[in-house]
PDB file of C-alpha atoms in Angstrom:
ATOM      1  CA  MET H 222       7.222 -27.375  -0.653  1.00  0.00           C
ATOM      2  CA  PRO H 223       8.568 -24.171   0.560  1.00  0.00           C
ATOM      3  CA  ASP H 224      11.771 -24.153   2.589  1.00  0.00           C
ATOM      4  CA  LEU H 225      11.943 -23.607   6.392  1.00  0.00           C
ATOM      5  CA  ASP H 226      13.418 -20.059   5.915  1.00  0.00           C
ATOM      6  CA  LEU H 227      10.342 -19.204   3.995  1.00  0.00           C
ATOM      7  CA  LEU H 228       7.874 -20.438   6.788  1.00  0.00           C
ATOM      8  CA  ARG H 229       9.817 -19.065   9.569  1.00  0.00           C
ATOM      9  CA  THR H 230      10.020 -15.698   8.029  1.00  0.00           C
ATOM     10  CA  PHE H 231       6.353 -15.531   7.102  1.00  0.00           C
ATOM     11  CA  LEU H 232       5.607 -16.644  10.770  1.00  0.00           C
ATOM     12  CA  THR H 233       7.810 -13.876  12.093  1.00  0.00           C
ATOM     13  CA  ILE H 234       6.096 -11.291   9.823  1.00  0.00           C
ATOM     14  CA  TYR H 235       2.331 -12.796  10.809  1.00  0.00           C
ATOM     15  CA  ARG H 236       3.548 -12.479  14.675  1.00  0.00           C
ATOM     16  CA  THR H 237       5.344  -9.136  14.662  1.00  0.00           C
ATOM     17  CA  GLY H 238       2.868  -7.271  12.040  1.00  0.00           C
ATOM     18  CA  SER H 239       5.149  -6.164   9.750  1.00  0.00           C
ATOM     19  CA  THR H 240       8.314  -6.881   7.443  1.00  0.00           C
ATOM     20  CA  GLN H 241      10.098  -4.479   9.209  1.00  0.00           C
ATOM     21  CA  SER H 242       9.659  -5.872  12.699  1.00  0.00           C
ATOM     22  CA  ALA H 243      10.142  -9.232  11.341  1.00  0.00           C
ATOM     23  CA  SER H 244      13.516  -7.960   9.832  1.00  0.00           C
ATOM     24  CA  GLN H 245      14.571  -6.707  13.454  1.00  0.00           C
ATOM     25  CA  ALA H 246      13.258  -9.945  15.011  1.00  0.00           C
ATOM     26  CA  LEU H 247      15.162 -12.249  12.302  1.00  0.00           C
ATOM     27  CA  GLY H 248      18.429 -10.106  12.265  1.00  0.00           C
ATOM     28  CA  ILE H 249      18.397  -9.891   8.489  1.00  0.00           C
ATOM     29  CA  PRO H 250      17.628  -6.952   5.858  1.00  0.00           C
ATOM     30  CA  ARG H 251      14.111  -6.250   5.171  1.00  0.00           C
ATOM     31  CA  THR H 252      14.674  -6.690   1.520  1.00  0.00           C
ATOM     32  CA  ILE H 253      15.446 -10.317   2.405  1.00  0.00           C
ATOM     33  CA  VAL H 254      12.473 -10.680   4.289  1.00  0.00           C
ATOM     34  CA  GLU H 255      10.268  -9.298   1.730  1.00  0.00           C
ATOM     35  CA  ALA H 256      11.699 -11.490  -1.143  1.00  0.00           C
ATOM     36  CA  ARG H 257      10.871 -14.491   0.972  1.00  0.00           C
ATOM     37  CA  LEU H 258       7.372 -13.533   1.558  1.00  0.00           C
ATOM     38  CA  GLU H 259       7.141 -12.817  -2.074  1.00  0.00           C
ATOM     39  CA  ASN H 260       8.416 -16.250  -2.833  1.00  0.00           C
ATOM     40  CA  LEU H 261       6.270 -18.051  -0.476  1.00  0.00           C
ATOM     41  CA  GLU H 262       2.971 -16.397  -1.946  1.00  0.00           C
ATOM     42  CA  THR H 263       4.106 -17.408  -5.192  1.00  0.00           C
ATOM     43  CA  ASN H 264       4.386 -21.004  -4.274  1.00  0.00           C
ATOM     44  CA  LEU H 265       1.093 -21.176  -2.554  1.00  0.00           C
ATOM     45  CA  GLY H 266      -0.612 -19.167  -4.911  1.00  0.00           C
ATOM     46  CA  ARG H 267      -2.364 -16.831  -2.801  1.00  0.00           C
ATOM     47  CA  LYS H 268      -1.868 -13.497  -0.803  1.00  0.00           C
ATOM     48  CA  LEU H 269      -0.803 -13.762   2.733  1.00  0.00           C
ATOM     49  CA  PHE H 270      -0.721 -10.065   4.106  1.00  0.00           C
ATOM     50  CA  VAL H 271      -2.469  -7.110   2.286  1.00  0.00           C
ATOM     51  CA  LEU H 272      -2.009  -3.227   2.610  1.00  0.00           C
ATOM     52  CA  ALA H 273      -5.447  -2.087   4.058  1.00  0.00           C
ATOM     53  CA  PRO H 274      -6.986   1.332   3.115  1.00  0.00           C
ATOM     54  CA  ASP H 275      -5.850   2.686   6.625  1.00  0.00           C
ATOM     55  CA  GLY H 276      -2.314   1.937   5.616  1.00  0.00           C
ATOM     56  CA  GLN H 277      -1.941  -1.169   8.103  1.00  0.00           C
ATOM     57  CA  PHE H 278      -0.648  -4.343   7.137  1.00  0.00           C
ATOM     58  CA  ARG H 279      -3.124  -6.978   7.335  1.00  0.00           C
ATOM     59  CA  GLN H 280      -3.036 -10.776   7.388  1.00  0.00           C
ATOM     60  CA  THR H 281      -5.574 -12.556   4.973  1.00  0.00           C
ATOM     61  CA  PRO H 282      -7.908 -15.753   5.704  1.00  0.00           C
ATOM     62  CA  ALA H 283      -4.774 -17.843   4.219  1.00  0.00           C
ATOM     63  CA  ALA H 284      -2.199 -16.439   6.645  1.00  0.00           C
ATOM     64  CA  HIS H 285      -4.375 -17.369   9.730  1.00  0.00           C
ATOM     65  CA  ALA H 286      -4.915 -20.857   8.230  1.00  0.00           C
ATOM     66  CA  LEU H 287      -1.283 -21.250   7.430  1.00  0.00           C
ATOM     67  CA  ALA H 288      -0.097 -19.768  10.714  1.00  0.00           C
ATOM     68  CA  SER H 289      -2.707 -22.155  12.615  1.00  0.00           C
ATOM     69  CA  ASN H 290      -1.164 -25.169  10.789  1.00  0.00           C
ATOM     70  CA  ILE H 291       2.528 -24.697  11.165  1.00  0.00           C
ATOM     71  CA  GLY H 292       3.073 -22.572  14.013  1.00  0.00           C
ATOM     72  CA  THR H 293       3.564 -24.599  16.902  1.00  0.00           C
ATOM     73  CA  ARG H 294       5.033 -27.329  14.832  1.00  0.00           C
ATOM     74  CA  LEU H 295       7.691 -24.785  13.545  1.00  0.00           C
ATOM     75  CA  ASP H 296       8.660 -23.753  16.998  1.00  0.00           C
ATOM     76  CA  ASP H 297       8.650 -27.246  18.441  1.00  0.00           C
ATOM     77  CA  LEU H 298      11.029 -28.144  15.670  1.00  0.00           C
ATOM     78  CA  GLU H 299      13.215 -25.398  16.271  1.00  0.00           C
ATOM     79  CA  VAL H 300      13.521 -26.216  20.105  1.00  0.00           C
ATOM     80  CA  MET H 301      14.503 -29.837  19.288  1.00  0.00           C
ATOM     81  CA  TYR H 302      17.269 -28.425  16.764  1.00  0.00           C
ATOM     82  CA  GLU H 303      18.651 -26.014  19.122  1.00  0.00           C
ATOM     83  CA  ALA H 304      18.669 -28.533  21.877  1.00  0.00           C
ATOM     84  CA  SER H 305      20.390 -31.245  19.467  1.00  0.00           C
ATOM     85  CA  ARG H 306      22.849 -28.483  18.469  1.00  0.00           C
ATOM     86  CA  LEU H 307      23.659 -27.719  22.010  1.00  0.00           C
ATOM     87  CA  GLU H 308      24.310 -31.336  22.547  1.00  0.00           C
ATOM     88  CA  SER H 309      26.829 -31.820  20.102  1.00  0.00           C
ATOM     89  CA  VAL H 310      28.749 -28.859  21.059  1.00  0.00           C
ATOM     90  CA  ALA H 311      31.332 -28.293  24.385  1.00  0.00           C
ATOM     91  CA  LEU H 312      30.133 -25.148  26.175  1.00  0.00           C
ATOM     92  CA  ASP H 313      31.992 -25.916  29.563  1.00  0.00           C
ATOM     93  CA  GLY H 314      33.032 -22.656  30.875  1.00  0.00           C
ATOM     94  CA  THR H 315      31.740 -19.254  32.405  1.00  0.00           C
ATOM     95  CA  LEU H 316      29.478 -16.819  30.517  1.00  0.00           C
ATOM     96  CA  VAL H 317      29.228 -13.401  31.536  1.00  0.00           C
ATOM     97  CA  ILE H 318      26.369 -11.254  30.536  1.00  0.00           C
ATOM     98  CA  GLY H 319      25.102  -7.899  31.393  1.00  0.00           C
ATOM     99  CA  GLY H 320      21.944  -6.003  30.463  1.00  0.00           C
ATOM    100  CA  PRO H 321      18.696  -3.897  31.792  1.00  0.00           C
ATOM    101  CA  ALA H 322      17.687  -5.528  35.141  1.00  0.00           C
ATOM    102  CA  GLU H 323      14.009  -5.869  34.178  1.00  0.00           C
ATOM    103  CA  PHE H 324      14.443  -7.103  30.768  1.00  0.00           C
ATOM    104  CA  MET H 325      17.353  -9.787  32.005  1.00  0.00           C
ATOM    105  CA  THR H 326      14.993 -11.209  34.752  1.00  0.00           C
ATOM    106  CA  LEU H 327      11.951 -11.734  32.988  1.00  0.00           C
ATOM    107  CA  ASN H 328      13.094 -12.486  29.177  1.00  0.00           C
ATOM    108  CA  ALA H 329      16.859 -13.216  28.978  1.00  0.00           C
ATOM    109  CA  LEU H 330      17.569 -15.284  31.710  1.00  0.00           C
ATOM    110  CA  PRO H 331      14.864 -17.705  31.519  1.00  0.00           C
ATOM    111  CA  ALA H 332      15.508 -18.262  27.925  1.00  0.00           C
ATOM    112  CA  LEU H 333      19.461 -18.831  28.806  1.00  0.00           C
ATOM    113  CA  ALA H 334      18.489 -21.731  31.262  1.00  0.00           C
ATOM    114  CA  PRO H 335      19.302 -24.446  28.890  1.00  0.00           C
ATOM    115  CA  LEU H 336      22.813 -23.495  28.953  1.00  0.00           C
ATOM    116  CA  SER H 337      23.327 -24.342  32.989  1.00  0.00           C
ATOM    117  CA  GLU H 338      22.356 -28.028  31.703  1.00  0.00           C
ATOM    118  CA  LYS H 339      25.466 -27.921  29.438  1.00  0.00           C
ATOM    119  CA  GLY H 340      27.881 -27.247  31.930  1.00  0.00           C
ATOM    120  CA  VAL H 341      27.845 -23.253  31.471  1.00  0.00           C
ATOM    121  CA  PHE H 342      28.402 -21.146  34.526  1.00  0.00           C
ATOM    122  CA  LEU H 343      26.224 -17.951  34.161  1.00  0.00           C
ATOM    123  CA  ARG H 344      27.528 -14.884  35.661  1.00  0.00           C
ATOM    124  CA  VAL H 345      25.012 -11.782  35.360  1.00  0.00           C
ATOM    125  CA  GLN H 346      25.643  -8.061  35.689  1.00  0.00           C
ATOM    126  CA  LEU H 347      22.785  -5.591  35.997  1.00  0.00           C
ATOM    127  CA  GLY H 348      23.368  -2.074  35.298  1.00  0.00           C
ATOM    128  CA  PRO H 349      23.244   1.452  33.104  1.00  0.00           C
ATOM    129  CA  ALA H 350      23.884   0.539  29.401  1.00  0.00           C
ATOM    130  CA  GLU H 351      26.975   2.542  28.858  1.00  0.00           C
ATOM    131  CA  SER H 352      28.562   1.187  32.042  1.00  0.00           C
ATOM    132  CA  LEU H 353      28.019  -2.597  30.575  1.00  0.00           C
ATOM    133  CA  GLN H 354      29.386  -1.629  27.362  1.00  0.00           C
ATOM    134  CA  GLU H 355      32.367  -0.107  28.759  1.00  0.00           C
ATOM    135  CA  LYS H 356      33.150  -3.066  30.932  1.00  0.00           C
ATOM    136  CA  LEU H 357      32.503  -5.417  27.624  1.00  0.00           C
ATOM    137  CA  SER H 358      35.295  -3.240  25.894  1.00  0.00           C
ATOM    138  CA  GLU H 359      37.447  -4.036  28.499  1.00  0.00           C
ATOM    139  CA  GLY H 360      37.112  -7.816  28.657  1.00  0.00           C
ATOM    140  CA  ARG H 361      35.173  -7.910  31.761  1.00  0.00           C
ATOM    141  CA  LEU H 362      32.095  -8.990  30.178  1.00  0.00           C
ATOM    142  CA  ASP H 363      31.232 -11.356  27.221  1.00  0.00           C
ATOM    143  CA  VAL H 364      27.876 -10.559  26.306  1.00  0.00           C
ATOM    144  CA  VAL H 365      25.710  -7.549  26.698  1.00  0.00           C
ATOM    145  CA  ILE H 366      21.945  -6.862  26.182  1.00  0.00           C
ATOM    146  CA  SER H 367      21.565  -3.094  25.396  1.00  0.00           C
ATOM    147  CA  PRO H 368      18.965  -0.290  24.122  1.00  0.00           C
ATOM    148  CA  LEU H 369      22.049   1.359  23.096  1.00  0.00           C
ATOM    149  CA  GLU H 370      23.504   0.617  19.892  1.00  0.00           C
ATOM    150  CA  PRO H 371      27.567   0.540  20.611  1.00  0.00           C
ATOM    151  CA  ARG H 372      29.870   3.183  19.123  1.00  0.00           C
ATOM    152  CA  ARG H 373      33.311   1.463  20.118  1.00  0.00           C
ATOM    153  CA  ARG H 374      35.385  -0.178  17.359  1.00  0.00           C
ATOM    154  CA  MET H 375      35.998  -3.487  19.109  1.00  0.00           C
ATOM    155  CA  LEU H 376      32.147  -4.211  19.695  1.00  0.00           C
ATOM    156  CA  LEU H 377      29.659  -5.844  17.206  1.00  0.00           C
ATOM    157  CA  PHE H 378      26.337  -6.147  17.378  1.00  0.00           C
ATOM    158  CA  GLU H 379      22.927  -7.356  15.841  1.00  0.00           C
ATOM    159  CA  PRO H 380      19.318  -6.538  16.699  1.00  0.00           C
ATOM    160  CA  LEU H 381      17.897  -8.816  19.290  1.00  0.00           C
ATOM    161  CA  PHE H 382      14.431  -7.677  20.276  1.00  0.00           C
ATOM    162  CA  GLU H 383      12.094  -4.489  19.748  1.00  0.00           C
ATOM    163  CA  GLU H 384      10.304  -3.516  22.732  1.00  0.00           C
ATOM    164  CA  SER H 385       7.125  -1.686  22.404  1.00  0.00           C
ATOM    165  CA  PHE H 386       5.658   0.700  24.868  1.00  0.00           C
ATOM    166  CA  VAL H 387       2.206   1.284  26.188  1.00  0.00           C
ATOM    167  CA  LEU H 388       0.721   4.039  28.471  1.00  0.00           C
ATOM    168  CA  VAL H 389      -1.016   2.149  31.274  1.00  0.00           C
ATOM    169  CA  ALA H 390      -3.194   3.136  34.729  1.00  0.00           C
ATOM    170  CA  GLY H 391      -4.843   0.650  37.227  1.00  0.00           C
ATOM    171  CA  PRO H 392      -8.726   0.331  36.915  1.00  0.00           C
ATOM    172  CA  ALA H 393      -9.344   3.564  39.238  1.00  0.00           C
ATOM    173  CA  TRP H 394      -7.805   6.032  36.955  1.00  0.00           C
ATOM    174  CA  ALA H 395      -8.643   4.211  33.896  1.00  0.00           C
ATOM    175  CA  SER H 396     -12.105   4.615  34.690  1.00  0.00           C
ATOM    176  CA  ARG H 397     -11.943   8.324  35.000  1.00  0.00           C
ATOM    177  CA  ILE H 398     -10.666   8.843  31.243  1.00  0.00           C
ATOM    178  CA  ALA H 399     -12.770   8.686  28.069  1.00  0.00           C
ATOM    179  CA  ARG H 400     -10.741   7.176  25.175  1.00  0.00           C
ATOM    180  CA  GLU H 401     -12.536   9.338  23.167  1.00  0.00           C
ATOM    181  CA  ASP H 402     -11.468  12.509  25.116  1.00  0.00           C
ATOM    182  CA  ILE H 403      -7.691  11.342  24.409  1.00  0.00           C
ATOM    183  CA  ARG H 404      -8.486  11.053  20.844  1.00  0.00           C
ATOM    184  CA  LYS H 405      -9.975  14.697  20.628  1.00  0.00           C
ATOM    185  CA  SER H 406      -7.746  16.351  22.960  1.00  0.00           C
ATOM    186  CA  GLY H 407      -4.540  14.130  23.207  1.00  0.00           C
ATOM    187  CA  ALA H 408      -2.152  14.888  26.228  1.00  0.00           C
ATOM    188  CA  GLN H 409      -4.477  17.608  27.850  1.00  0.00           C
ATOM    189  CA  ALA H 410      -7.090  14.783  28.553  1.00  0.00           C
ATOM    190  CA  LEU H 411      -4.288  13.059  30.848  1.00  0.00           C
ATOM    191  CA  ALA H 412      -3.199  16.433  32.484  1.00  0.00           C
ATOM    192  CA  SER H 413      -4.919  15.136  35.862  1.00  0.00           C
ATOM    193  CA  VAL H 414      -3.154  11.843  36.203  1.00  0.00           C
ATOM    194  CA  PRO H 415      -0.151  11.491  38.101  1.00  0.00           C
ATOM    195  CA  LEU H 416       2.938  10.210  36.674  1.00  0.00           C
ATOM    196  CA  VAL H 417       5.095   7.301  37.903  1.00  0.00           C
ATOM    197  CA  ALA H 418       8.698   7.455  36.269  1.00  0.00           C
ATOM    198  CA  TYR H 419      11.729   5.551  36.318  1.00  0.00           C
ATOM    199  CA  ALA H 420      13.566   8.970  36.610  1.00  0.00           C
ATOM    200  CA  GLU H 421      13.299  12.473  37.010  1.00  0.00           C
ATOM    201  CA  ASP H 422      13.759  13.230  33.334  1.00  0.00           C
ATOM    202  CA  LEU H 423      10.649  10.854  32.728  1.00  0.00           C
ATOM    203  CA  PRO H 424      12.141   8.107  30.244  1.00  0.00           C
ATOM    204  CA  PHE H 425       9.485   6.492  28.233  1.00  0.00           C
ATOM    205  CA  ILE H 426       7.027   8.862  29.330  1.00  0.00           C
ATOM    206  CA  ARG H 427       8.718  11.809  27.534  1.00  0.00           C
ATOM    207  CA  GLU H 428       9.548   9.822  24.066  1.00  0.00           C
ATOM    208  CA  TYR H 429       5.819   8.497  24.187  1.00  0.00           C
ATOM    209  CA  PHE H 430       4.040  11.791  24.614  1.00  0.00           C
ATOM    210  CA  GLY H 431       6.368  13.426  22.108  1.00  0.00           C
ATOM    211  CA  ALA H 432       5.788  10.688  19.534  1.00  0.00           C
ATOM    212  CA  VAL H 433       2.087  10.171  20.150  1.00  0.00           C
ATOM    213  CA  PHE H 434       0.667  13.730  21.117  1.00  0.00           C
ATOM    214  CA  ASP H 435       3.540  15.694  19.632  1.00  0.00           C
ATOM    215  CA  HIS H 436       3.618  17.052  22.987  1.00  0.00           C
ATOM    216  CA  ARG H 437       6.597  18.114  25.447  1.00  0.00           C
ATOM    217  CA  ILE H 438       5.495  16.639  29.026  1.00  0.00           C
ATOM    218  CA  LYS H 439       6.941  19.291  31.677  1.00  0.00           C
ATOM    219  CA  ARG H 440       5.245  18.550  34.810  1.00  0.00           C
ATOM    220  CA  PRO H 441       6.946  16.569  37.429  1.00  0.00           C
ATOM    221  CA  ALA H 442       6.173  12.765  38.203  1.00  0.00           C
ATOM    222  CA  THR H 443       4.429  11.990  41.792  1.00  0.00           C
ATOM    223  CA  MET H 444       6.668   9.008  42.213  1.00  0.00           C
ATOM    224  CA  VAL H 445       9.985   8.142  41.036  1.00  0.00           C
ATOM    225  CA  VAL H 446      11.666   5.042  41.398  1.00  0.00           C
ATOM    226  CA  PRO H 447      14.655   3.576  39.364  1.00  0.00           C
ATOM    227  CA  ASP H 448      13.263   0.179  38.883  1.00  0.00           C
ATOM    228  CA  LEU H 449      10.822  -0.535  36.053  1.00  0.00           C
ATOM    229  CA  ARG H 450       9.250  -3.545  38.390  1.00  0.00           C
ATOM    230  CA  ALA H 451       8.818  -0.682  41.143  1.00  0.00           C
ATOM    231  CA  VAL H 452       7.104   1.500  38.469  1.00  0.00           C
ATOM    232  CA  LEU H 453       4.845  -1.314  37.328  1.00  0.00           C
ATOM    233  CA  GLU H 454       3.811  -1.972  41.357  1.00  0.00           C
ATOM    234  CA  ALA H 455       3.187   1.438  42.164  1.00  0.00           C
ATOM    235  CA  THR H 456       0.861   1.910  39.063  1.00  0.00           C
ATOM    236  CA  LEU H 457      -1.004  -1.193  39.721  1.00  0.00           C
ATOM    237  CA  ALA H 458      -1.398   0.149  43.422  1.00  0.00           C
ATOM    238  CA  GLY H 459      -3.093   3.122  41.717  1.00  0.00           C
ATOM    239  CA  VAL H 460      -0.645   5.778  42.159  1.00  0.00           C
ATOM    240  CA  GLY H 461      -0.982   7.209  38.509  1.00  0.00           C
ATOM    241  CA  MET H 462      -0.055   6.391  34.854  1.00  0.00           C
ATOM    242  CA  THR H 463       3.105   5.445  33.282  1.00  0.00           C
ATOM    243  CA  VAL H 464       4.623   4.201  30.276  1.00  0.00           C
ATOM    244  CA  LEU H 465       6.306   0.829  30.163  1.00  0.00           C
ATOM    245  CA  PRO H 466       7.401  -2.006  27.946  1.00  0.00           C
ATOM    246  CA  ARG H 467       4.582  -4.135  27.019  1.00  0.00           C
ATOM    247  CA  TYR H 468       6.271  -7.258  27.725  1.00  0.00           C
ATOM    248  CA  LEU H 469       6.615  -6.027  31.313  1.00  0.00           C
ATOM    249  CA  CYS H 470       3.176  -5.517  31.667  1.00  0.00           C
ATOM    250  CA  ALA H 471       1.203  -7.837  29.338  1.00  0.00           C
ATOM    251  CA  PRO H 472       0.114 -10.229  32.145  1.00  0.00           C
ATOM    252  CA  HIS H 473      -1.802  -7.462  34.220  1.00  0.00           C
ATOM    253  CA  LEU H 474      -3.126  -5.899  30.897  1.00  0.00           C
ATOM    254  CA  ALA H 475      -4.648  -9.622  29.897  1.00  0.00           C
ATOM    255  CA  THR H 476      -6.316  -9.853  33.469  1.00  0.00           C
ATOM    256  CA  GLY H 477      -7.618  -6.320  34.010  1.00  0.00           C
ATOM    257  CA  ARG H 478      -5.151  -5.231  36.502  1.00  0.00           C
ATOM    258  CA  LEU H 479      -3.848  -2.638  34.234  1.00  0.00           C
ATOM    259  CA  PHE H 480      -5.486  -0.849  31.271  1.00  0.00           C
ATOM    260  CA  ASP H 481      -3.859   0.481  28.110  1.00  0.00           C
ATOM    261  CA  LEU H 482      -5.090   4.205  28.375  1.00  0.00           C
ATOM    262  CA  PHE H 483      -4.534   4.480  24.400  1.00  0.00           C
ATOM    263  CA  PRO H 484      -4.428   1.516  22.753  1.00  0.00           C
ATOM    264  CA  ASP H 485      -4.877   3.455  18.904  1.00  0.00           C
ATOM    265  CA  ALA H 486      -1.359   4.791  19.603  1.00  0.00           C
ATOM    266  CA  LYS H 487       1.342   4.078  17.330  1.00  0.00           C
ATOM    267  CA  ALA H 488       3.702   4.274  20.275  1.00  0.00           C
ATOM    268  CA  PRO H 489       7.723   4.276  19.740  1.00  0.00           C
ATOM    269  CA  GLY H 490       9.550   1.292  20.260  1.00  0.00           C
ATOM    270  CA  ASN H 491      13.010   0.629  21.427  1.00  0.00           C
ATOM    271  CA  ILE H 492      15.504  -2.013  19.910  1.00  0.00           C
ATOM    272  CA  LEU H 493      17.577  -4.002  22.235  1.00  0.00           C
ATOM    273  CA  TYR H 494      20.835  -5.340  20.780  1.00  0.00           C
ATOM    274  CA  PHE H 495      23.209  -8.424  21.480  1.00  0.00           C
ATOM    275  CA  ILE H 496      26.421  -6.954  21.686  1.00  0.00           C
ATOM    276  CA  TRP H 497      29.760  -8.967  21.700  1.00  0.00           C
ATOM    277  CA  ARG H 498      33.705  -8.362  21.321  1.00  0.00           C
ATOM    278  CA  LYS H 499      35.229  -8.890  18.286  1.00  0.00           C
ATOM    279  CA  GLY H 500      36.466 -12.763  18.543  1.00  0.00           C
ATOM    280  CA  THR H 501      34.073 -13.674  21.337  1.00  0.00           C
ATOM    281  CA  PRO H 502      31.622 -15.482  18.788  1.00  0.00           C
ATOM    282  CA  ALA H 503      33.951 -18.378  18.250  1.00  0.00           C
ATOM    283  CA  LEU H 504      33.432 -19.245  21.938  1.00  0.00           C
ATOM    284  CA  PRO H 505      30.867 -21.748  21.725  1.00  0.00           C
ATOM    285  CA  ARG H 506      28.946 -20.602  24.703  1.00  0.00           C
ATOM    286  CA  VAL H 507      28.384 -16.980  23.383  1.00  0.00           C
ATOM    287  CA  GLU H 508      27.191 -18.440  19.995  1.00  0.00           C
ATOM    288  CA  ALA H 509      24.867 -20.534  21.773  1.00  0.00           C
ATOM    289  CA  ALA H 510      23.380 -17.811  24.145  1.00  0.00           C
ATOM    290  CA  ALA H 511      22.792 -15.991  20.666  1.00  0.00           C
ATOM    291  CA  GLY H 512      20.801 -18.588  19.107  1.00  0.00           C
ATOM    292  CA  LEU H 513      18.398 -19.127  22.527  1.00  0.00           C
ATOM    293  CA  LEU H 514      17.968 -15.248  22.545  1.00  0.00           C
ATOM    294  CA  LYS H 515      16.941 -15.294  18.755  1.00  0.00           C
ATOM    295  CA  ASP H 516      14.739 -17.976  19.052  1.00  0.00           C
ATOM    296  CA  ALA H 517      13.137 -16.856  22.598  1.00  0.00           C
ATOM    297  CA  ALA H 518      12.743 -13.082  20.824  1.00  0.00           C
ATOM    298  CA  ILE H 519      10.518 -14.480  18.312  1.00  0.00           C
ATOM    299  CA  GLY H 520       7.917 -15.223  20.922  1.00  0.00           C
ATOM    300  CA  TRP H 521       8.730 -11.958  22.946  1.00  0.00           C
ATOM    301  CA  ASN H 522       7.802  -9.934  19.650  1.00  0.00           C
ATOM    302  CA  ALA H 523       4.610 -12.152  19.486  1.00  0.00           C
ATOM    303  CA  ALA H 524       3.759 -11.259  23.028  1.00  0.00           C
TER     304      ALA H 524
END
């Protein structure tokens, strides 16, 4: 019978779509991920993934069947294990954590909710990545979640979550743009659509257009608002198009309030890191926070 590490690794590959993404989600080298997959396929006597002619990593029928059989069971087992582990450790004290406002609100804080039941007081600071890392290095924060890999010697880190980006607009704008025109003309097909941005230098939008269309976008945004949730709301209201992390707009994509204008895109990703100071992992509440976030990140990557 395959051990749980092999099954969890398989399930993470299945949900994230590649061994590279699984490596980042699990926080282990890609070579280990691939070795575990090979071991599991040998044990089962069948291939779980194949490389298609278009270069995409595809699941086989055997992979679909295995994921269906073990997915929720393995998730439930890990939740029960984590709950049992937390019960056995004294977690009282205060955990001061910082990160991006939108990601903390929608993803990180719900994942950390079990800490409050174990006597941990949570104090949350939201703000720019550089500022939060500086506070962490000075001892004013215990943990930071950040899209910037830290450069300070006293800070340690590991990948937590790779957010993917999507070019979105509301139904009114989406109905005016043919996907085939985007395939043929790239950024030119979108030249008439107003931009909604987080900042004047068009973060996310600039990177997306460069990576997907090989285009340096120079026109100004019609609306600039320094909160991704506000950018989302403006886009839902029909102001124009924008580029957002998929986790932020996934519910609206599912209901048709937003449309992915170019689902064929190989969009750039952005890794978020779990960062702490040397010595603080010994704090049970920091370890517990890391465990809860890592477990939750598997679901975030699958979304």
